[in-house]
mmCIF file of N, CA and C in Angstrom:
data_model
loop_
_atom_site.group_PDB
_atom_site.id
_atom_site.type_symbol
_atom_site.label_atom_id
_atom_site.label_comp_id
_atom_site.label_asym_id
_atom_site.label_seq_id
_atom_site.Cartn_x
_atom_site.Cartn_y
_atom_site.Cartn_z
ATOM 1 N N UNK A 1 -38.026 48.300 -81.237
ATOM 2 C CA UNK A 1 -37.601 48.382 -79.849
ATOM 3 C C UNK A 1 -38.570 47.631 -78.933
ATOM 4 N N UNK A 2 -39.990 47.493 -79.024
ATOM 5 C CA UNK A 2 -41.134 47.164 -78.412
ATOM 6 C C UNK A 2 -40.908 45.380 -78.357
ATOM 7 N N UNK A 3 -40.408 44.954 -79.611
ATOM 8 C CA UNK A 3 -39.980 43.535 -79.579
ATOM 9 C C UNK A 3 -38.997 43.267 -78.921
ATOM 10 N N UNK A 4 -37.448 43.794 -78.616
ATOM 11 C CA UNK A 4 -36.723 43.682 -77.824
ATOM 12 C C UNK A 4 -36.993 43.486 -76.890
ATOM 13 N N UNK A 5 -37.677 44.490 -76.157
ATOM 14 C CA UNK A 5 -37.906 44.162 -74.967
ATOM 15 C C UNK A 5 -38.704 43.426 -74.238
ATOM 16 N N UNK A 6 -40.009 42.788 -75.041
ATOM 17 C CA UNK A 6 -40.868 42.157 -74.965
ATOM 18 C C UNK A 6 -39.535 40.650 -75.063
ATOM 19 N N UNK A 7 -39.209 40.548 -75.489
ATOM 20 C CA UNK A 7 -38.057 39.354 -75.794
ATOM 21 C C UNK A 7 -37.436 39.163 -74.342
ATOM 22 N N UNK A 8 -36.706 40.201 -74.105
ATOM 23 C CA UNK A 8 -35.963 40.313 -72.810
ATOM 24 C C UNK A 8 -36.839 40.304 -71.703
ATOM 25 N N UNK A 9 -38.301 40.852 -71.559
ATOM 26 C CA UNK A 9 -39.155 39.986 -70.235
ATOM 27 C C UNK A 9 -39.747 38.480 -70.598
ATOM 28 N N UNK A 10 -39.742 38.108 -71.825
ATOM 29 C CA UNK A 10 -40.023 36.696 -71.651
ATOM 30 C C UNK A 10 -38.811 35.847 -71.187
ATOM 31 N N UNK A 11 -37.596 36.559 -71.995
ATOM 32 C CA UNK A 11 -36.348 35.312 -71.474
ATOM 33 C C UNK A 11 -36.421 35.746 -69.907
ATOM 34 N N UNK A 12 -36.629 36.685 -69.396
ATOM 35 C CA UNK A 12 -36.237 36.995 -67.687
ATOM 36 C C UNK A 12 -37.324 36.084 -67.466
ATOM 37 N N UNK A 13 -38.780 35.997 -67.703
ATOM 38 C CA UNK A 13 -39.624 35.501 -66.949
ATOM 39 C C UNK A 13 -39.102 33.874 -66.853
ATOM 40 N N UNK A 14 -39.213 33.363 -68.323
ATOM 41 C CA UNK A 14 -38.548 31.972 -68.189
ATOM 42 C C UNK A 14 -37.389 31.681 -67.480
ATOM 43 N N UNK A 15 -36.657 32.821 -67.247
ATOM 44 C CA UNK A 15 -35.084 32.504 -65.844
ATOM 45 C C UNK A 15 -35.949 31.856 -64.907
ATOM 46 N N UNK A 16 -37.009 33.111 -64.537
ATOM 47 C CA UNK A 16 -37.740 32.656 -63.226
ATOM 48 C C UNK A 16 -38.489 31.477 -63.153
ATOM 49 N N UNK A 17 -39.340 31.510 -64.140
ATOM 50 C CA UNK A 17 -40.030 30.525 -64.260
ATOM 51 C C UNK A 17 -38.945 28.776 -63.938
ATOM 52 N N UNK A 18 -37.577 28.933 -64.712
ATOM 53 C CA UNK A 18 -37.285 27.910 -64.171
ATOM 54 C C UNK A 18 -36.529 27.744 -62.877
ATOM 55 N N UNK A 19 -36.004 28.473 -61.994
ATOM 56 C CA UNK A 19 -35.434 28.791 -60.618
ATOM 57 C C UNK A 19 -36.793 28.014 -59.909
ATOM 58 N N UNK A 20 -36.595 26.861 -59.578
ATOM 59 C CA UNK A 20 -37.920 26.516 -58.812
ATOM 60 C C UNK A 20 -36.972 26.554 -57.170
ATOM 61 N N UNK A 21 -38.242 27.584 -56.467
ATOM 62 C CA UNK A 21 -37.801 27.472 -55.365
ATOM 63 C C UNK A 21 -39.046 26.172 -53.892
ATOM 64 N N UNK A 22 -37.954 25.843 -53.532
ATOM 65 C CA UNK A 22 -38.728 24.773 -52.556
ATOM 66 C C UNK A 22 -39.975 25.006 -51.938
ATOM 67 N N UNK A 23 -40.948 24.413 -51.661
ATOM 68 C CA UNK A 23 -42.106 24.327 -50.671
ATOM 69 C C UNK A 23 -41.148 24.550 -49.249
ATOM 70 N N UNK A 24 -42.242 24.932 -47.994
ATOM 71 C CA UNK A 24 -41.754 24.742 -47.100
ATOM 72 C C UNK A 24 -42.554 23.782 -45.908
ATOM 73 N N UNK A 25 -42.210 23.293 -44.947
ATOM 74 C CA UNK A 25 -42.911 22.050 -44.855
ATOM 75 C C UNK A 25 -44.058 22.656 -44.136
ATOM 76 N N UNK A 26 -45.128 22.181 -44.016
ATOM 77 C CA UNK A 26 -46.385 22.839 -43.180
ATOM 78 C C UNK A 26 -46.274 22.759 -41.804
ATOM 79 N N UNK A 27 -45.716 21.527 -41.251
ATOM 80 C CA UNK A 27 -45.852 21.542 -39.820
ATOM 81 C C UNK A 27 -44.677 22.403 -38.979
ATOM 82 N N UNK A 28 -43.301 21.417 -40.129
ATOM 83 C CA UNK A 28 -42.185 22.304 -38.991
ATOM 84 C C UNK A 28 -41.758 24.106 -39.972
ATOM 85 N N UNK A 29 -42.166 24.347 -41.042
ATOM 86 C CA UNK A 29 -41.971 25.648 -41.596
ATOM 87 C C UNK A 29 -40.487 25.309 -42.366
ATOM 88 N N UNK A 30 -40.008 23.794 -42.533
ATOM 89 C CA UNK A 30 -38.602 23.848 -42.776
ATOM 90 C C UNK A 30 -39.008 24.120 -44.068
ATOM 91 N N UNK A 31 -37.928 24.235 -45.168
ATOM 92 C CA UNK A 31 -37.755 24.630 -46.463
ATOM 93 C C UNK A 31 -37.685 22.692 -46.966
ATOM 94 N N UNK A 32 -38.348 22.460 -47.762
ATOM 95 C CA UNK A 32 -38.304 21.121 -48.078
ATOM 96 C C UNK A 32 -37.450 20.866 -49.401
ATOM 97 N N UNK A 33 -35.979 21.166 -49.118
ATOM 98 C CA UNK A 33 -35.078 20.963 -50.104
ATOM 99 C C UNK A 33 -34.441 19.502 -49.808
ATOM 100 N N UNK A 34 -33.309 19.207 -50.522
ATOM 101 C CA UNK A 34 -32.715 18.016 -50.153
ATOM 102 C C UNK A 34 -32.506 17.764 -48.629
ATOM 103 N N UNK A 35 -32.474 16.849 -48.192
ATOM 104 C CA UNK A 35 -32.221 16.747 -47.167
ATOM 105 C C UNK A 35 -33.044 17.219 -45.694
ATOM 106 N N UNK A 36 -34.166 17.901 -46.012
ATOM 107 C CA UNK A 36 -35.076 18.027 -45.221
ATOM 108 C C UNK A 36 -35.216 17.200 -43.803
ATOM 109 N N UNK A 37 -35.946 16.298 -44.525
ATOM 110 C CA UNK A 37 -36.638 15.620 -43.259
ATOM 111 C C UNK A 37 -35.458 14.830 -42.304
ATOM 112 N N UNK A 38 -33.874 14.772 -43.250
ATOM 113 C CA UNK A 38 -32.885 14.536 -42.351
ATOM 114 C C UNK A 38 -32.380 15.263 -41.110
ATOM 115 N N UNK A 39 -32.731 16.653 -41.569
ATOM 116 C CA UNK A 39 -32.471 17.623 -40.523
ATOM 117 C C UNK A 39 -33.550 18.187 -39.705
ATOM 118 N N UNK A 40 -35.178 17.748 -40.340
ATOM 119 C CA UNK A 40 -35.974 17.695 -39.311
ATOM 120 C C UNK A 40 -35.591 16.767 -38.057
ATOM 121 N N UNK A 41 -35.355 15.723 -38.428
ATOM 122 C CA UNK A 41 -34.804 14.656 -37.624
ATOM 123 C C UNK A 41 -34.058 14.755 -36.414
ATOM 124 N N UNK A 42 -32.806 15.100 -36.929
ATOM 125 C CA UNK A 42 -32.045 15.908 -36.392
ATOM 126 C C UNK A 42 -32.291 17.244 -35.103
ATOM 127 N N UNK A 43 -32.586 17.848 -35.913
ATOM 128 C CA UNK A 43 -32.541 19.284 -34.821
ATOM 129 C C UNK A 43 -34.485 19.343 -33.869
ATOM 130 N N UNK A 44 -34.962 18.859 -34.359
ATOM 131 C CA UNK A 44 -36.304 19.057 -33.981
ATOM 132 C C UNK A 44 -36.191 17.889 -32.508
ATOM 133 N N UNK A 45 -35.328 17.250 -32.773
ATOM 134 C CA UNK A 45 -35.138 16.077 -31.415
ATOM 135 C C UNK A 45 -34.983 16.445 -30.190
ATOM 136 N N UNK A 46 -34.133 17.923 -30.202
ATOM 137 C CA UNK A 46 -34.211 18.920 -29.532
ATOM 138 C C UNK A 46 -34.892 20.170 -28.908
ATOM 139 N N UNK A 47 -35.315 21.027 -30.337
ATOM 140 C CA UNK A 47 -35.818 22.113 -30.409
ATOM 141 C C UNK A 47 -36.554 22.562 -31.429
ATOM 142 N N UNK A 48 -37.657 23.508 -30.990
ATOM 143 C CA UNK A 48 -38.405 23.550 -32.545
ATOM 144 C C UNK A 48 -37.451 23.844 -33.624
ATOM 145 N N UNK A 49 -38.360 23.332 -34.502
ATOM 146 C CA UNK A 49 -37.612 23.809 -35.577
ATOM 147 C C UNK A 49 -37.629 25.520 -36.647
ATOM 148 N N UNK A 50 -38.432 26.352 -35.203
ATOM 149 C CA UNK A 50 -38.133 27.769 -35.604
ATOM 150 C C UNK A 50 -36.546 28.359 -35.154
ATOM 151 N N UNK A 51 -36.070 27.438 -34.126
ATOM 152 C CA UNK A 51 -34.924 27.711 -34.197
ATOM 153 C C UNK A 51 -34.106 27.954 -35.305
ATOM 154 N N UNK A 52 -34.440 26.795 -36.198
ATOM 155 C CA UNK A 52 -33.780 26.943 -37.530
ATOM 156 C C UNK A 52 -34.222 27.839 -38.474
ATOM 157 N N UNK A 53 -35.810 28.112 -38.417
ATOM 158 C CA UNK A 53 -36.090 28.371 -40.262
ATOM 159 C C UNK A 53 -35.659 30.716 -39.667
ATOM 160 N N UNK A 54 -35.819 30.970 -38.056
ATOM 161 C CA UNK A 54 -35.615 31.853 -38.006
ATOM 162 C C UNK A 54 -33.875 32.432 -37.958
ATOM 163 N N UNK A 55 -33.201 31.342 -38.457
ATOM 164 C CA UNK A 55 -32.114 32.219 -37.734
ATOM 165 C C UNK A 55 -31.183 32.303 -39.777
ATOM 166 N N UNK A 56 -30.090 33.259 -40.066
ATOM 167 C CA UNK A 56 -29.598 32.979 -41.292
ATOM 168 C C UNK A 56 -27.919 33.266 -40.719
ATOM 169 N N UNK A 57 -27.283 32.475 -40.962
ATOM 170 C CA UNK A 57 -25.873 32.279 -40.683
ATOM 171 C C UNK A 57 -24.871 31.722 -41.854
ATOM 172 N N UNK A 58 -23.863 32.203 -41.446
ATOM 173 C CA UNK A 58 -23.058 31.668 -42.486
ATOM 174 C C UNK A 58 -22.750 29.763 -42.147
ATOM 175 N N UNK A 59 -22.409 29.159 -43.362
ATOM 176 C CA UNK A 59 -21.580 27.614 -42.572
ATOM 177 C C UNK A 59 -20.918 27.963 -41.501
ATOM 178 N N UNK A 60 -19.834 28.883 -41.184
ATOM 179 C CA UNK A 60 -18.568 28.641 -40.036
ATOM 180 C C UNK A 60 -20.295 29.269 -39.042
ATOM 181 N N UNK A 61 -21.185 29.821 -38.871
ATOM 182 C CA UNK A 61 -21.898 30.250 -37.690
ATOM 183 C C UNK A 61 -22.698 29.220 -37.679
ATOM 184 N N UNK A 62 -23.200 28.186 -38.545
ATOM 185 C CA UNK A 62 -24.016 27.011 -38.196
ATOM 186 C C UNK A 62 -22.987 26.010 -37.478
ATOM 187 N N UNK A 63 -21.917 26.036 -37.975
ATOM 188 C CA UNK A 63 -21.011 24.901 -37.505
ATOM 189 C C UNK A 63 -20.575 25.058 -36.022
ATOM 190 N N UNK A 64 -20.649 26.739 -35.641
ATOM 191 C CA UNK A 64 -19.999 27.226 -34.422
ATOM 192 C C UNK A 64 -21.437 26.389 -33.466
ATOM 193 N N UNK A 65 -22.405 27.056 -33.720
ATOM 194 C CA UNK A 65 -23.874 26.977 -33.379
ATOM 195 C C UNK A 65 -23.522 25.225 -33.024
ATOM 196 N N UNK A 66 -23.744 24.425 -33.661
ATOM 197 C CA UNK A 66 -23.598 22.911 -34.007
ATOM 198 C C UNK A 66 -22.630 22.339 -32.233
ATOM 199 N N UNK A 67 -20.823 23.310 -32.787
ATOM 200 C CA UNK A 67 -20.265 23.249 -31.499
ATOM 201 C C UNK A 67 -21.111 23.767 -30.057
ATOM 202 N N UNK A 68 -21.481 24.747 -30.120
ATOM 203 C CA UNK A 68 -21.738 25.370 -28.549
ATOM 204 C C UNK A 68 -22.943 23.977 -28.155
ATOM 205 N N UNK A 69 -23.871 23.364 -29.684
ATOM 206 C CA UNK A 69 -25.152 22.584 -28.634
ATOM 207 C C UNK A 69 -24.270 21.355 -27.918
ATOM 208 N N UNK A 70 -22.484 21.325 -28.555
ATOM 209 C CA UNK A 70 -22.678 20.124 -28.241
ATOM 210 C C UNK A 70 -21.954 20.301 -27.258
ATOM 211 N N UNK A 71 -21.222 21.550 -26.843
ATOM 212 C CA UNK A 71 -20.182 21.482 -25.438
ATOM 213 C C UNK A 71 -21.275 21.757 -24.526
ATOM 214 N N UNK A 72 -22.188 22.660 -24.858
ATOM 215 C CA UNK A 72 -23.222 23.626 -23.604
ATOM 216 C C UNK A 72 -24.879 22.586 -23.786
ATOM 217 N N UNK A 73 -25.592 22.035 -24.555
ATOM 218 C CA UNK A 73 -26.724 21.556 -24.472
ATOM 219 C C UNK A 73 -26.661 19.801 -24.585
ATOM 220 N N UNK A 74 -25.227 19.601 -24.610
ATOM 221 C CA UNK A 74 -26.068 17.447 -24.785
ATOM 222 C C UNK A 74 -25.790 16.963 -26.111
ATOM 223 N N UNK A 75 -25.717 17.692 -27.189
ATOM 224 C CA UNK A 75 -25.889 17.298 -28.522
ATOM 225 C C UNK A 75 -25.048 16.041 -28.830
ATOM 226 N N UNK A 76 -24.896 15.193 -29.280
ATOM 227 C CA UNK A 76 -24.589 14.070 -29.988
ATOM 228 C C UNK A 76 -23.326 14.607 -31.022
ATOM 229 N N UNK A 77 -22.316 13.476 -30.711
ATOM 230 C CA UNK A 77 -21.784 13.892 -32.478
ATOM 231 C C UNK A 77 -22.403 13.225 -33.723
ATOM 232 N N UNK A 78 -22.307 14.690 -34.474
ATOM 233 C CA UNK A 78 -22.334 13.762 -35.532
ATOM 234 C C UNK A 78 -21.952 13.200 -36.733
ATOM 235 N N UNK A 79 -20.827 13.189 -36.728
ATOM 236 C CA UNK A 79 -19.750 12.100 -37.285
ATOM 237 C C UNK A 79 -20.174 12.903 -39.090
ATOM 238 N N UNK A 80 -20.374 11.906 -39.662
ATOM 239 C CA UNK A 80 -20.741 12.342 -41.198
ATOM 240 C C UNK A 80 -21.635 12.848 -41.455
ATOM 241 N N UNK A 81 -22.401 13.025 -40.551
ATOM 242 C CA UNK A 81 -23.849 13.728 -40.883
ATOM 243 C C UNK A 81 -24.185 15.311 -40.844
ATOM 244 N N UNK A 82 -23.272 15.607 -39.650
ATOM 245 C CA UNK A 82 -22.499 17.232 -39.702
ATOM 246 C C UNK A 82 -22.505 17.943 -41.397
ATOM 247 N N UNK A 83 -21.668 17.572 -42.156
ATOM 248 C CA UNK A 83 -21.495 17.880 -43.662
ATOM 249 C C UNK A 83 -23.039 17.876 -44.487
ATOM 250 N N UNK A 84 -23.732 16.910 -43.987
ATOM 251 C CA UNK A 84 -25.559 16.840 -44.177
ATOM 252 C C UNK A 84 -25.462 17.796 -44.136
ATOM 253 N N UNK A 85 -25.830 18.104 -42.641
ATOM 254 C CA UNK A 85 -26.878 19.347 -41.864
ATOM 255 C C UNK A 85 -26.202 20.647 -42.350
ATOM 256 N N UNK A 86 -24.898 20.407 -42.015
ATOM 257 C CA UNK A 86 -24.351 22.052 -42.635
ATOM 258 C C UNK A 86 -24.685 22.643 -43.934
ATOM 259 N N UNK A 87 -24.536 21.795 -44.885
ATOM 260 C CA UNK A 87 -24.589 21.614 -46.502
ATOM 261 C C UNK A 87 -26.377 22.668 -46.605
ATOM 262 N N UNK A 88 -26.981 21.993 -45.588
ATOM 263 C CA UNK A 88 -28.518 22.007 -45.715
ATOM 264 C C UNK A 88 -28.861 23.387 -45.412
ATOM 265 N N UNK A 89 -27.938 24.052 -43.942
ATOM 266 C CA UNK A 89 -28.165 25.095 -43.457
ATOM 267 C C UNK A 89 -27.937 25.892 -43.904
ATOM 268 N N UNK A 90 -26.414 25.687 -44.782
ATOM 269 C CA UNK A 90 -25.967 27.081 -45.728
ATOM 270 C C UNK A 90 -26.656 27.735 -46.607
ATOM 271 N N UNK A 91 -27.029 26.429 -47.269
ATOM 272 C CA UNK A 91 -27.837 26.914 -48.317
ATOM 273 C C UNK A 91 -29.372 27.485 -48.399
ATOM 274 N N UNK A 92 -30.308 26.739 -47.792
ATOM 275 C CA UNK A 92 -31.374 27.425 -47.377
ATOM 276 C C UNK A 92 -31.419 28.284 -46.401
ATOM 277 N N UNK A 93 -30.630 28.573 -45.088
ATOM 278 C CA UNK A 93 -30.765 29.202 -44.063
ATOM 279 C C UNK A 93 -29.405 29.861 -43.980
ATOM 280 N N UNK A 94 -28.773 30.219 -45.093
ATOM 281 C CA UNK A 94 -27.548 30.988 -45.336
ATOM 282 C C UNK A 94 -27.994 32.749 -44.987
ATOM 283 N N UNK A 95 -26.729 33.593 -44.954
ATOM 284 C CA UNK A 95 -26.783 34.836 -43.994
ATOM 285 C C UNK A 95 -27.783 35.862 -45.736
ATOM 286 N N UNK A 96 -28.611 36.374 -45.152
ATOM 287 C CA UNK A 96 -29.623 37.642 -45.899
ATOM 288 C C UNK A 96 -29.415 38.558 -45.292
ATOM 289 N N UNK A 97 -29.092 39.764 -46.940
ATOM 290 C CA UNK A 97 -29.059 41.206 -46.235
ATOM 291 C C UNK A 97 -30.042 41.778 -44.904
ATOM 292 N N UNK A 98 -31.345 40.788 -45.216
ATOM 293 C CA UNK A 98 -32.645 41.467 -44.094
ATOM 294 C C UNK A 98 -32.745 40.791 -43.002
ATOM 295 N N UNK A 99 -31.508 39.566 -42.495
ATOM 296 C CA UNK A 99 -31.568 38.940 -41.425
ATOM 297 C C UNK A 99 -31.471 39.464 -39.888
ATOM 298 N N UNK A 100 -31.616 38.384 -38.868
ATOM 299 C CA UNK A 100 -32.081 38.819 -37.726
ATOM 300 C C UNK A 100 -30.473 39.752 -37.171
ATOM 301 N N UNK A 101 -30.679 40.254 -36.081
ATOM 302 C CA UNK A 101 -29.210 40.401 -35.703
ATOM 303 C C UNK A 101 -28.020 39.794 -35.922
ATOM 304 N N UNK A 102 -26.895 39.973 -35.296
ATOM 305 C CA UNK A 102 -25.806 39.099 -35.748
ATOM 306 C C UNK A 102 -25.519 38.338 -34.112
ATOM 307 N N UNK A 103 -24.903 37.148 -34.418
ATOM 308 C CA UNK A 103 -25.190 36.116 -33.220
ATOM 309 C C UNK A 103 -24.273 36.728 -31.819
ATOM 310 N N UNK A 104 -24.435 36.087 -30.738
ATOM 311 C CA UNK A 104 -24.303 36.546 -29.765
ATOM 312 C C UNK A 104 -22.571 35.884 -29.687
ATOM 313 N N UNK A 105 -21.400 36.811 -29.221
ATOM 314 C CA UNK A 105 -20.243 36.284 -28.839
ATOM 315 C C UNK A 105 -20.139 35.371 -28.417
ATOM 316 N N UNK A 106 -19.260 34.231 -28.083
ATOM 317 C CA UNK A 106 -19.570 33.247 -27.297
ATOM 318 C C UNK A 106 -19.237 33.252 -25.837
ATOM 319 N N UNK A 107 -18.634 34.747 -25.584
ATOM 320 C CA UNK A 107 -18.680 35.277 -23.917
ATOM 321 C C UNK A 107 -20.166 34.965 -23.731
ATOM 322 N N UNK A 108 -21.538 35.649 -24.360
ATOM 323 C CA UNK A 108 -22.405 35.618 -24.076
ATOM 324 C C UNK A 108 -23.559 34.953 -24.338
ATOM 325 N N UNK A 109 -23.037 33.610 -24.738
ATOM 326 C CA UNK A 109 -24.061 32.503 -24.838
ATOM 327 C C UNK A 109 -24.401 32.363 -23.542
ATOM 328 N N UNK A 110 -25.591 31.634 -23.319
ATOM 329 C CA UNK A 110 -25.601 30.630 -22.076
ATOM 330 C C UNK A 110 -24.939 29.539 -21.711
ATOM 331 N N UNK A 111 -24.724 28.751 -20.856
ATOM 332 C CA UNK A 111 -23.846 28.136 -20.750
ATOM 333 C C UNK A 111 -25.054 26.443 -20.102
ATOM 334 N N UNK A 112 -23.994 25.556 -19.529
ATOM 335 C CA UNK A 112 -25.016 24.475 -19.030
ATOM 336 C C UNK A 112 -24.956 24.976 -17.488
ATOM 337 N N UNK A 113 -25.872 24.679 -16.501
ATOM 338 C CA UNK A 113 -25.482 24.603 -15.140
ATOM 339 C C UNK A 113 -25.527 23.858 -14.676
#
């Protein structure tokens, strides 16, 4: 029995061992997966980029997010690059059981003045 299980924490450890999870960048805190420094690019042109590494949303709440900067803050379209950034957000900055609140209606965003 002592070998079994000794078996079954080496194969678990080697799961882990190979799940390599990303660095995150030192200056802006982003997660340095694919596409990184595209979406440093991107969103930091604007706003820090704790905007991003603090918030966890689903795609349709990054994409909503994406809409409101661009009716209410200035944002740019961005054409093919949207599918980038989203792709990027889901996955590293996708919704966690231990995440922040849930986002504000869009009655109660801010608006431009």
């Amino acid at each position: 029995m002592k070998k079994f299980t000794f078996l079954i924490l080496l194969l678990l450890s080697s799961l882990q061992a190979t799940e390599k999870i990303p660095e995150k960048d030192k200056k802006t805190g982003l997660i340095m997966g694919q596409n990184w420094q595209f979406i440093q690019a991107h969103c930091t042109a604007c706003h820090s980029a704790a905007i991003v590494t603090q918030n966890r949303m689903s795609r349709e709440s990054w994409q909503a997010s994406l809409r409101w900067m661009q009716k209410e803050q200035g944002l740019w379209p961005l054409g093919q690059n949207e599918k980038i950034i989203l792709d990027y957000l889901a996955k590293y900055y996708g919704p966690q059981p231990s995440g922040r609140r849930r986002n504000l209606p869009p009655h109660l965003m801010p608006t431009k003045k």
